[in-house]
C-alpha positions as a LaTeX table, in Angstrom:
\begin{tabular}{lrrr}
\hline
Residue & $x$ (\AA) & $y$ (\AA) & $z$ (\AA) \\
\hline
Unk1 & $-11.47$ & $-35.05$ & $-8.14$ \\
Unk2 & $-10.84$ & $-31.42$ & $-8.95$ \\
Unk3 & $-9.64$ & $-28.66$ & $-6.60$ \\
Unk4 & $-10.12$ & $-24.95$ & $-7.06$ \\
Unk5 & $-7.19$ & $-22.61$ & $-6.43$ \\
Unk6 & $-8.36$ & $-19.32$ & $-4.95$ \\
Unk7 & $-6.76$ & $-15.92$ & $-4.54$ \\
Unk8 & $-5.72$ & $-16.04$ & $-0.87$ \\
Unk9 & $-6.04$ & $-13.26$ & 1.69 \\
Unk10 & $-2.41$ & $-12.35$ & 2.37 \\
Unk11 & $-3.09$ & $-9.49$ & 4.74 \\
Unk12 & $-5.73$ & $-8.03$ & 7.00 \\
Unk13 & $-6.60$ & $-5.26$ & 4.56 \\
Unk14 & $-6.12$ & $-7.14$ & 1.27 \\
Unk15 & $-9.12$ & $-7.02$ & $-1.10$ \\
Unk16 & $-7.43$ & $-8.22$ & $-4.28$ \\
Unk17 & $-4.07$ & $-9.20$ & $-5.72$ \\
Unk18 & $-2.29$ & $-9.07$ & $-9.06$ \\
Unk19 & $-0.82$ & $-12.25$ & $-10.53$ \\
Unk20 & 2.92 & $-11.78$ & $-11.05$ \\
Unk21 & 3.79 & $-15.14$ & $-12.59$ \\
Unk22 & 3.00 & $-18.85$ & $-12.51$ \\
Unk23 & 5.73 & $-21.20$ & $-11.29$ \\
Unk24 & 4.04 & $-24.27$ & $-12.81$ \\
Unk25 & 2.70 & $-24.95$ & $-16.30$ \\
Unk26 & $-0.62$ & $-26.52$ & $-17.25$ \\
Unk27 & $-0.27$ & $-30.29$ & $-17.14$ \\
Unk28 & 2.49 & $-30.34$ & $-14.51$ \\
Unk29 & 2.12 & $-32.13$ & $-11.19$ \\
Unk30 & 2.03 & $-29.87$ & $-8.13$ \\
Unk31 & 2.92 & $-31.11$ & $-4.65$ \\
Unk32 & 1.10 & $-29.80$ & $-1.60$ \\
Unk33 & 3.11 & $-26.89$ & $-0.18$ \\
Unk34 & 4.96 & $-26.28$ & $-3.47$ \\
Unk35 & 5.03 & $-22.69$ & $-4.71$ \\
Unk36 & 2.37 & $-22.45$ & $-7.41$ \\
Unk37 & 2.31 & $-18.76$ & $-8.29$ \\
Unk38 & 3.36 & $-15.29$ & $-7.13$ \\
Unk39 & 0.91 & $-12.54$ & $-6.27$ \\
Unk40 & 1.44 & $-8.85$ & $-5.69$ \\
Unk41 & $-0.66$ & $-7.00$ & $-3.15$ \\
Unk42 & $-0.68$ & $-3.30$ & $-2.30$ \\
Unk43 & 2.22 & $-4.04$ & 0.04 \\
Unk44 & 4.60 & $-6.60$ & $-1.49$ \\
Unk45 & 5.00 & $-9.71$ & $-3.65$ \\
Unk46 & 4.31 & $-13.10$ & $-2.08$ \\
Unk47 & 4.77 & $-16.72$ & $-3.07$ \\
Unk48 & 1.57 & $-18.78$ & $-2.84$ \\
Unk49 & 1.84 & $-22.49$ & $-2.05$ \\
Unk50 & $-0.55$ & $-25.17$ & $-3.29$ \\
Unk51 & $-3.10$ & $-26.26$ & $-0.67$ \\
Unk52 & $-3.63$ & $-29.57$ & $-2.50$ \\
Unk53 & $-1.49$ & $-31.82$ & $-4.62$ \\
Unk54 & $-2.57$ & $-32.60$ & $-8.15$ \\
Unk55 & $-2.12$ & $-31.73$ & $-11.80$ \\
Unk56 & $-2.52$ & $-28.14$ & $-12.92$ \\
Unk57 & $-5.31$ & $-28.42$ & $-15.48$ \\
Unk58 & $-6.28$ & $-24.81$ & $-16.11$ \\
Unk59 & $-5.02$ & $-21.31$ & $-15.31$ \\
Unk60 & $-7.87$ & $-18.82$ & $-15.05$ \\
Unk61 & $-5.93$ & $-15.67$ & $-14.07$ \\
Unk62 & $-2.91$ & $-14.72$ & $-16.17$ \\
Unk63 & 0.07 & $-12.51$ & $-15.33$ \\
Unk64 & $-0.98$ & $-8.92$ & $-14.46$ \\
Unk65 & $-4.60$ & $-9.94$ & $-13.94$ \\
Unk66 & $-6.18$ & $-8.36$ & $-10.87$ \\
Unk67 & $-8.18$ & $-10.91$ & $-8.90$ \\
Unk68 & $-10.41$ & $-10.39$ & $-5.86$ \\
Unk69 & $-9.71$ & $-12.40$ & $-2.72$ \\
Unk70 & $-11.60$ & $-15.70$ & $-2.81$ \\
Unk71 & $-11.95$ & $-15.80$ & $-6.60$ \\
Unk72 & $-10.71$ & $-18.72$ & $-8.72$ \\
Unk73 & $-7.26$ & $-18.41$ & $-10.29$ \\
Unk74 & $-6.66$ & $-22.05$ & $-11.37$ \\
Unk75 & $-7.85$ & $-25.65$ & $-11.18$ \\
Unk76 & $-6.10$ & $-28.85$ & $-10.08$ \\
Unk77 & $-7.21$ & $-32.46$ & $-10.55$ \\
Unk78 & $-6.04$ & $-35.62$ & $-8.80$ \\
Unk79 & $-5.38$ & $-37.41$ & $-12.10$ \\
Unk80 & $-3.75$ & $-35.96$ & $-15.20$ \\
Unk81 & $-6.36$ & $-37.39$ & $-17.60$ \\
Unk82 & $-9.59$ & $-37.37$ & $-15.60$ \\
Unk83 & $-12.60$ & $-35.62$ & $-17.15$ \\
Unk84 & $-12.49$ & $-31.98$ & $-16.30$ \\
Unk85 & $-14.78$ & $-29.00$ & $-16.78$ \\
Unk86 & $-14.00$ & $-25.49$ & $-15.61$ \\
Unk87 & $-16.57$ & $-23.63$ & $-13.54$ \\
Unk88 & $-14.86$ & $-20.31$ & $-13.08$ \\
Unk89 & $-16.74$ & $-17.26$ & $-11.96$ \\
Unk90 & $-15.78$ & $-15.06$ & $-14.89$ \\
Unk91 & $-17.08$ & $-17.60$ & $-17.41$ \\
Unk92 & $-20.41$ & $-17.52$ & $-15.60$ \\
Unk93 & $-20.38$ & $-13.73$ & $-15.72$ \\
Unk94 & $-19.47$ & $-13.70$ & $-19.40$ \\
Unk95 & $-22.23$ & $-16.20$ & $-20.12$ \\
Unk96 & $-24.64$ & $-13.53$ & $-18.97$ \\
Unk97 & $-23.49$ & $-11.42$ & $-21.89$ \\
Unk98 & $-26.01$ & $-13.22$ & $-22.94$ \\
Unk99 & $-28.27$ & $-15.94$ & $-24.33$ \\
Unk100 & $-29.67$ & $-13.42$ & $-26.82$ \\
Unk101 & $-26.22$ & $-12.26$ & $-27.89$ \\
Unk102 & $-26.59$ & $-8.87$ & $-26.22$ \\
Unk103 & $-24.22$ & $-7.81$ & $-23.39$ \\
Unk104 & $-25.61$ & $-7.31$ & $-19.89$ \\
Unk105 & $-24.43$ & $-3.84$ & $-18.99$ \\
Unk106 & $-23.75$ & $-2.30$ & $-15.60$ \\
Unk107 & $-23.92$ & 1.43 & $-14.93$ \\
Unk108 & $-20.69$ & 3.22 & $-13.96$ \\
Unk109 & $-20.60$ & 6.96 & $-13.23$ \\
Unk110 & $-18.12$ & 9.15 & $-15.03$ \\
Unk111 & $-16.16$ & 11.30 & $-12.57$ \\
Unk112 & $-16.81$ & 14.92 & $-13.57$ \\
Unk113 & $-13.18$ & 15.82 & $-12.84$ \\
Unk114 & $-11.95$ & 13.21 & $-15.32$ \\
Unk115 & $-14.40$ & 13.78 & $-18.14$ \\
Unk116 & $-13.68$ & 15.90 & $-21.17$ \\
Unk117 & $-16.39$ & 18.40 & $-20.26$ \\
Unk118 & $-18.80$ & 17.43 & $-23.02$ \\
Unk119 & $-22.51$ & 17.28 & $-22.13$ \\
Unk120 & $-22.66$ & 13.63 & $-23.21$ \\
Unk121 & $-19.95$ & 12.52 & $-20.81$ \\
Unk122 & $-19.61$ & 14.84 & $-17.85$ \\
Unk123 & $-21.12$ & 13.54 & $-14.60$ \\
Unk124 & $-23.41$ & 10.99 & $-16.27$ \\
Unk125 & $-23.83$ & 7.25 & $-15.75$ \\
Unk126 & $-22.31$ & 5.22 & $-18.58$ \\
Unk127 & $-23.32$ & 1.64 & $-19.33$ \\
Unk128 & $-20.33$ & $-0.74$ & $-19.45$ \\
Unk129 & $-20.30$ & $-4.46$ & $-20.27$ \\
Unk130 & $-18.63$ & $-6.83$ & $-17.74$ \\
Unk131 & $-15.72$ & $-7.65$ & $-20.07$ \\
Unk132 & $-15.12$ & $-3.99$ & $-20.84$ \\
Unk133 & $-15.26$ & $-3.13$ & $-17.14$ \\
Unk134 & $-12.62$ & $-5.75$ & $-16.30$ \\
Unk135 & $-10.38$ & $-4.49$ & $-19.11$ \\
Unk136 & $-10.74$ & $-0.91$ & $-17.86$ \\
Unk137 & $-9.73$ & $-1.99$ & $-14.35$ \\
Unk138 & $-6.82$ & $-4.09$ & $-15.60$ \\
Unk139 & $-5.28$ & $-1.19$ & $-17.54$ \\
Unk140 & $-6.27$ & 1.57 & $-15.14$ \\
Unk141 & $-8.23$ & 3.48 & $-17.80$ \\
Unk142 & $-10.71$ & 6.15 & $-16.75$ \\
Unk143 & $-14.27$ & 5.52 & $-17.93$ \\
Unk144 & $-14.41$ & 9.12 & $-19.11$ \\
Unk145 & $-11.64$ & 8.49 & $-21.64$ \\
Unk146 & $-13.78$ & 5.88 & $-23.43$ \\
Unk147 & $-17.12$ & 7.61 & $-22.88$ \\
Unk148 & $-15.86$ & 10.72 & $-24.62$ \\
Unk149 & $-14.94$ & 8.64 & $-27.70$ \\
Unk150 & $-18.30$ & 6.83 & $-27.90$ \\
Unk151 & $-20.85$ & 9.37 & $-26.64$ \\
Unk152 & $-24.43$ & 8.29 & $-26.26$ \\
Unk153 & $-24.00$ & 4.51 & $-26.29$ \\
Unk154 & $-22.82$ & 1.71 & $-24.00$ \\
Unk155 & $-19.14$ & 0.75 & $-23.83$ \\
Unk156 & $-18.15$ & $-2.70$ & $-25.15$ \\
Unk157 & $-14.84$ & $-4.52$ & $-24.93$ \\
Unk158 & $-14.16$ & $-3.57$ & $-28.56$ \\
Unk159 & $-14.26$ & 0.11 & $-27.59$ \\
Unk160 & $-11.66$ & $-0.43$ & $-24.88$ \\
Unk161 & $-9.42$ & $-2.48$ & $-27.18$ \\
Unk162 & $-9.64$ & 0.23 & $-29.85$ \\
Unk163 & $-8.66$ & 2.85 & $-27.28$ \\
Unk164 & $-5.66$ & 0.77 & $-26.20$ \\
Unk165 & $-4.54$ & 0.37 & $-29.80$ \\
Unk166 & $-4.77$ & 4.06 & $-30.68$ \\
Unk167 & $-3.20$ & 5.25 & $-27.41$ \\
Unk168 & 0.10 & 3.61 & $-28.35$ \\
Unk169 & 0.18 & 4.65 & $-32.02$ \\
Unk170 & 2.67 & 7.17 & $-33.33$ \\
Unk171 & 5.84 & 8.70 & $-31.95$ \\
Unk172 & 4.01 & 11.82 & $-30.85$ \\
Unk173 & 1.94 & 9.79 & $-28.41$ \\
Unk174 & 5.03 & 9.13 & $-26.29$ \\
Unk175 & 5.72 & 5.93 & $-24.38$ \\
Unk176 & 2.75 & 4.48 & $-22.55$ \\
Unk177 & 3.66 & 2.70 & $-19.32$ \\
Unk178 & 0.87 & 0.27 & $-18.50$ \\
Unk179 & $-0.62$ & 0.36 & $-15.02$ \\
Unk180 & 0.10 & $-3.21$ & $-14.01$ \\
Unk181 & 1.45 & $-5.03$ & $-11.01$ \\
Unk182 & 2.49 & $-2.97$ & $-7.99$ \\
Unk183 & 2.16 & 0.35 & $-9.84$ \\
Unk184 & $-1.51$ & $-0.34$ & $-10.58$ \\
Unk185 & $-2.09$ & $-1.44$ & $-7.00$ \\
Unk186 & $-0.41$ & 1.67 & $-5.61$ \\
Unk187 & $-2.49$ & 3.82 & $-7.97$ \\
Unk188 & $-5.72$ & 2.29 & $-6.69$ \\
Unk189 & $-4.65$ & 2.63 & $-3.07$ \\
Unk190 & $-3.66$ & 6.27 & $-3.51$ \\
Unk191 & $-6.95$ & 7.05 & $-5.24$ \\
Unk192 & $-8.81$ & 5.51 & $-2.29$ \\
Unk193 & $-6.66$ & 7.47 & 0.15 \\
Unk194 & $-7.26$ & 10.76 & $-1.68$ \\
Unk195 & $-11.01$ & 10.29 & $-1.16$ \\
Unk196 & $-10.55$ & 10.42 & 2.63 \\
Unk197 & $-11.00$ & 13.86 & 4.31 \\
Unk198 & $-7.48$ & 14.32 & 5.61 \\
Unk199 & $-5.69$ & 17.36 & 6.99 \\
Unk200 & $-1.96$ & 18.06 & 7.28 \\
Unk201 & $-0.43$ & 20.28 & 9.96 \\
Unk202 & 3.26 & 21.16 & 10.31 \\
Unk203 & 5.74 & 21.97 & 13.03 \\
Unk204 & 9.39 & 23.04 & 13.01 \\
Unk205 & 11.68 & 21.66 & 15.70 \\
Unk206 & 15.13 & 22.85 & 16.81 \\
Unk207 & 17.06 & 19.58 & 17.13 \\
Unk208 & 20.45 & 20.70 & 18.47 \\
Unk209 & 19.98 & 18.71 & 21.69 \\
Unk210 & 18.90 & 15.66 & 19.68 \\
Unk211 & 22.00 & 15.92 & 17.49 \\
Unk212 & 24.20 & 16.19 & 20.58 \\
Unk213 & 22.81 & 12.95 & 22.03 \\
Unk214 & 22.82 & 11.28 & 18.64 \\
Unk215 & 26.52 & 11.99 & 18.28 \\
Unk216 & 27.17 & 10.08 & 21.50 \\
Unk217 & 25.26 & 6.95 & 20.52 \\
Unk218 & 25.82 & 6.45 & 16.81 \\
Unk219 & 26.61 & 2.82 & 17.51 \\
Unk220 & 24.18 & 0.88 & 19.67 \\
Unk221 & 25.02 & $-2.10$ & 21.81 \\
Unk222 & 23.98 & $-4.45$ & 19.01 \\
Unk223 & 26.41 & $-2.86$ & 16.57 \\
Unk224 & 23.51 & $-1.51$ & 14.47 \\
Unk225 & 24.03 & 2.13 & 13.50 \\
Unk226 & 21.35 & 4.29 & 15.10 \\
Unk227 & 19.86 & 6.87 & 12.74 \\
Unk228 & 17.77 & 9.98 & 13.33 \\
Unk229 & 14.78 & 8.00 & 12.10 \\
Unk230 & 15.13 & 5.74 & 15.14 \\
Unk231 & 14.91 & 8.71 & 17.50 \\
Unk232 & 11.78 & 9.87 & 15.67 \\
Unk233 & 10.18 & 6.41 & 15.86 \\
Unk234 & 10.98 & 6.33 & 19.59 \\
Unk235 & 9.41 & 9.74 & 20.22 \\
Unk236 & 6.31 & 8.99 & 18.15 \\
Unk237 & 5.81 & 5.57 & 19.75 \\
Unk238 & 5.98 & 6.97 & 23.28 \\
Unk239 & 3.62 & 9.85 & 22.45 \\
Unk240 & 1.08 & 7.53 & 20.83 \\
Unk241 & 0.72 & 5.81 & 24.21 \\
Unk242 & $-1.07$ & 8.88 & 25.59 \\
Unk243 & $-2.93$ & 9.64 & 22.34 \\
Unk244 & $-4.93$ & 6.51 & 21.48 \\
Unk245 & $-7.05$ & 8.51 & 19.04 \\
Unk246 & $-3.95$ & 8.78 & 16.79 \\
Unk247 & $-2.97$ & 5.11 & 17.19 \\
Unk248 & $-6.04$ & 3.77 & 15.46 \\
Unk249 & $-7.80$ & 2.47 & 12.36 \\
Unk250 & $-10.92$ & 3.94 & 10.79 \\
Unk251 & $-13.41$ & 1.34 & 9.56 \\
Unk252 & $-17.02$ & 1.05 & 8.51 \\
Unk253 & $-17.94$ & $-0.30$ & 11.94 \\
Unk254 & $-16.14$ & 2.41 & 13.90 \\
Unk255 & $-12.71$ & 3.53 & 15.09 \\
Unk256 & $-10.46$ & 0.81 & 16.47 \\
Unk257 & $-7.89$ & 2.16 & 18.96 \\
Unk258 & $-4.83$ & 0.09 & 19.85 \\
Unk259 & $-2.99$ & $-0.23$ & 23.15 \\
Unk260 & 0.23 & $-1.25$ & 21.39 \\
Unk261 & 2.22 & 0.58 & 18.69 \\
Unk262 & 3.13 & $-1.18$ & 15.45 \\
Unk263 & 5.13 & 1.46 & 13.61 \\
Unk264 & 5.08 & 1.41 & 9.81 \\
Unk265 & 8.11 & 2.81 & 7.99 \\
Unk266 & 7.71 & 3.87 & 4.37 \\
Unk267 & 10.50 & 2.32 & 2.27 \\
Unk268 & 11.22 & 3.22 & $-1.36$ \\
Unk269 & 12.18 & 0.08 & $-3.31$ \\
Unk270 & 12.84 & $-0.50$ & $-7.04$ \\
Unk271 & 9.44 & $-2.21$ & $-7.24$ \\
Unk272 & 7.58 & 0.61 & $-5.51$ \\
Unk273 & 6.64 & 1.96 & $-2.10$ \\
Unk274 & 6.15 & $-0.53$ & 0.74 \\
Unk275 & 5.46 & 0.01 & 4.44 \\
Unk276 & 6.95 & $-2.74$ & 6.62 \\
Unk277 & 6.20 & $-2.68$ & 10.34 \\
Unk278 & 8.26 & $-2.52$ & 13.53 \\
Unk279 & 6.08 & $-4.42$ & 15.99 \\
Unk280 & 5.60 & $-3.22$ & 19.56 \\
Unk281 & 7.85 & $-0.24$ & 18.89 \\
Unk282 & 6.65 & 1.39 & 22.12 \\
Unk283 & 8.36 & $-1.38$ & 24.10 \\
Unk284 & 11.72 & $-1.24$ & 22.30 \\
Unk285 & 14.90 & 0.59 & 23.22 \\
Unk286 & 16.58 & 2.94 & 20.75 \\
Unk287 & 19.08 & 0.24 & 19.76 \\
Unk288 & 16.31 & $-2.35$ & 19.31 \\
Unk289 & 14.34 & 0.03 & 17.10 \\
Unk290 & 17.47 & 0.55 & 14.97 \\
Unk291 & 17.98 & $-3.19$ & 14.67 \\
Unk292 & 14.39 & $-3.77$ & 13.56 \\
Unk293 & 14.51 & $-0.83$ & 11.14 \\
Unk294 & 17.60 & $-2.23$ & 9.42 \\
Unk295 & 16.05 & $-5.69$ & 9.29 \\
Unk296 & 12.80 & $-4.65$ & 7.62 \\
Unk297 & 14.60 & $-2.20$ & 5.30 \\
Unk298 & 16.93 & $-4.93$ & 4.04 \\
Unk299 & 14.00 & $-7.33$ & 3.57 \\
Unk300 & 12.10 & $-4.67$ & 1.64 \\
Unk301 & 15.00 & $-3.82$ & $-0.67$ \\
Unk302 & 15.64 & $-7.50$ & $-1.40$ \\
Unk303 & 11.89 & $-8.13$ & $-1.92$ \\
Unk304 & 11.82 & $-10.78$ & 0.83 \\
Unk305 & 9.12 & $-9.27$ & 3.05 \\
Unk306 & 6.49 & $-11.67$ & 4.38 \\
Unk307 & 2.90 & $-10.85$ & 5.27 \\
Unk308 & 3.78 & $-10.69$ & 8.98 \\
Unk309 & 6.29 & $-7.93$ & 8.17 \\
Unk310 & 3.59 & $-5.81$ & 6.57 \\
Unk311 & 0.36 & $-6.36$ & 8.46 \\
Unk312 & $-0.96$ & $-4.69$ & 11.56 \\
Unk313 & 0.62 & $-1.24$ & 11.34 \\
Unk314 & $-1.11$ & 1.31 & 13.60 \\
Unk315 & 0.78 & 4.48 & 12.56 \\
Unk316 & 3.31 & 5.33 & 9.84 \\
Unk317 & 6.45 & 7.46 & 9.59 \\
Unk318 & 7.67 & 8.59 & 6.17 \\
Unk319 & 11.12 & 10.21 & 6.03 \\
Unk320 & 12.10 & 12.05 & 2.84 \\
Unk321 & 14.76 & 14.20 & 4.47 \\
Unk322 & 17.52 & 12.14 & 2.91 \\
Unk323 & 16.31 & 13.23 & $-0.54$ \\
Unk324 & 16.72 & 16.91 & 0.23 \\
Unk325 & 13.00 & 17.44 & 0.82 \\
Unk326 & 12.19 & 20.11 & 3.40 \\
Unk327 & 8.42 & 19.68 & 3.75 \\
Unk328 & 5.78 & 17.54 & 2.07 \\
Unk329 & 2.23 & 16.31 & 2.58 \\
Unk330 & 2.21 & 12.56 & 3.34 \\
Unk331 & $-0.87$ & 10.55 & 2.43 \\
Unk332 & $-2.53$ & 8.22 & 4.92 \\
Unk333 & $-1.71$ & 4.53 & 4.92 \\
Unk334 & $-5.28$ & 3.30 & 5.22 \\
Unk335 & $-6.91$ & 2.20 & 7.46 \\
Unk336 & $-4.50$ & 4.04 & 9.81 \\
Unk337 & $-5.66$ & 7.49 & 10.90 \\
Unk338 & $-2.23$ & 9.16 & 11.10 \\
Unk339 & 1.10 & 9.45 & 9.30 \\
Unk340 & 4.08 & 11.65 & 10.14 \\
Unk341 & 6.20 & 13.08 & 7.33 \\
Unk342 & 9.82 & 13.94 & 8.17 \\
Unk343 & 11.70 & 16.60 & 6.23 \\
Unk344 & 15.40 & 17.38 & 5.95 \\
Unk345 & 17.70 & 19.34 & 8.21 \\
Unk346 & 18.37 & 23.03 & 7.67 \\
Unk347 & 20.53 & 25.64 & 9.39 \\
Unk348 & 18.75 & 28.72 & 10.68 \\
Unk349 & 19.71 & 31.76 & 12.78 \\
Unk350 & 18.06 & 32.11 & 16.20 \\
Unk351 & 18.25 & 34.72 & 18.98 \\
Unk352 & 19.94 & 33.57 & 22.20 \\
Unk353 & 19.55 & 36.40 & 24.69 \\
Unk354 & 21.25 & 39.35 & 23.04 \\
Unk355 & 23.22 & 37.25 & 20.57 \\
Unk356 & 22.56 & 35.46 & 17.33 \\
Unk357 & 23.56 & 31.86 & 16.80 \\
Unk358 & 22.97 & 29.09 & 14.30 \\
Unk359 & 20.69 & 26.15 & 15.00 \\
Unk360 & 19.55 & 23.00 & 13.22 \\
Unk361 & 15.89 & 22.68 & 12.41 \\
Unk362 & 13.69 & 19.90 & 11.04 \\
Unk363 & 10.15 & 20.06 & 9.69 \\
Unk364 & 7.47 & 17.53 & 10.61 \\
Unk365 & 4.14 & 17.16 & 8.78 \\
Unk366 & 1.30 & 15.25 & 10.44 \\
Unk367 & $-1.54$ & 14.07 & 8.22 \\
Unk368 & $-4.62$ & 12.76 & 10.03 \\
Unk369 & $-8.01$ & 11.36 & 9.09 \\
Unk370 & $-10.47$ & 14.10 & 10.05 \\
Unk371 & $-13.28$ & 11.55 & 10.31 \\
Unk372 & $-11.50$ & 10.04 & 13.33 \\
Unk373 & $-9.45$ & 12.90 & 14.78 \\
Unk374 & $-10.14$ & 16.61 & 15.22 \\
Unk375 & $-7.56$ & 19.34 & 14.75 \\
Unk376 & $-7.05$ & 20.05 & 18.45 \\
Unk377 & $-6.02$ & 16.50 & 19.53 \\
Unk378 & $-3.86$ & 16.15 & 16.40 \\
Unk379 & $-2.08$ & 19.43 & 17.18 \\
Unk380 & $-1.46$ & 18.36 & 20.79 \\
Unk381 & 0.00 & 15.07 & 19.58 \\
Unk382 & 2.36 & 16.80 & 17.15 \\
Unk383 & 3.35 & 19.33 & 19.85 \\
Unk384 & 4.30 & 16.54 & 22.28 \\
Unk385 & 6.31 & 14.70 & 19.62 \\
Unk386 & 8.11 & 17.98 & 18.85 \\
Unk387 & 8.94 & 18.58 & 22.51 \\
Unk388 & 10.41 & 15.09 & 22.89 \\
Unk389 & 12.58 & 15.56 & 19.82 \\
Unk390 & 13.71 & 19.01 & 20.90 \\
Unk391 & 14.87 & 17.64 & 24.27 \\
Unk392 & 15.08 & 13.83 & 24.29 \\
Unk393 & 15.63 & 12.14 & 27.68 \\
Unk394 & 19.14 & 10.82 & 28.28 \\
Unk395 & 17.51 & 7.62 & 29.50 \\
Unk396 & 16.93 & 6.73 & 25.84 \\
Unk397 & 20.67 & 6.27 & 25.36 \\
\hline
\end{tabular}
């Protein structure tokens, strides 16, 4: 008996995954629960265990292949030598390319902003064969780049392969870094995010009082060093409780508002950007937030995050202040409707009565999905976060 191995859904928002590597070779026996392959999602890399035992007879998806959830990646059989015939989806699709020897083309529209401006390419639908389309997606190549080279006719896989060959030729072409793995996934996610109508508003906060309290509680009861990020997470989590429109997801069926706060924290790792989650952050003390932040940061940096560490975020905080950044425009972590960007500290001069004095100021940038939230409610939310950070309650200590 044969068993199909499918691309699993490793998260609530996962649509596809990229094969990182196979842990077993064709012909080897695989035990149920044994790690069979690794897959990279838009969030992290995961080990996938075999749901059945058997012999690995065929690998359909190779390293760096992007596979949709539920599609076949391999086949197992109960016996090593039993008759076996693959029935993978892509073979069926390729068979349609066709009985007459002519490819079955699909129409893809060239983005006017990516085309070369020629009348034959700009803004027009271009016919692309299934194999060529998959190769374009795998390498992250814009349709316009190929359409401009073969104006007036459909794109075949040979056209894409020729483009790949010429794009790496010669020293003057520079070094081409392929869009594979997490980088390709991040690129797709950011392109999807950029298509969302989002607005960013900013506020500057005098944080002298915050720094005074922070100096008194640098070490929490758990021994975990409390950082300024923890104070920000605390303030945002509390404020989200009275602003459910900001603690939400935007979906095709409507806006889902949450009564709890799962705070995502953007973490820069050698493999790329990930956003692990502090669950129920609105119920945690300052020291507990610090403990959870350190835990998920260490897991992220060591590439040991699990799906439960990444799923279910309802709002995100991204802090670039440690890199010397003053202000920036954070992009939404879809399907969340809000993200707060945190800038660095700067010294400014303020008027205190009839005297001048120095003060410490931080910049905060709130990006929100304008389909779900209007400017007024977003501004009120940012104002309340700013007030809490300007004068945090001593009860937080």
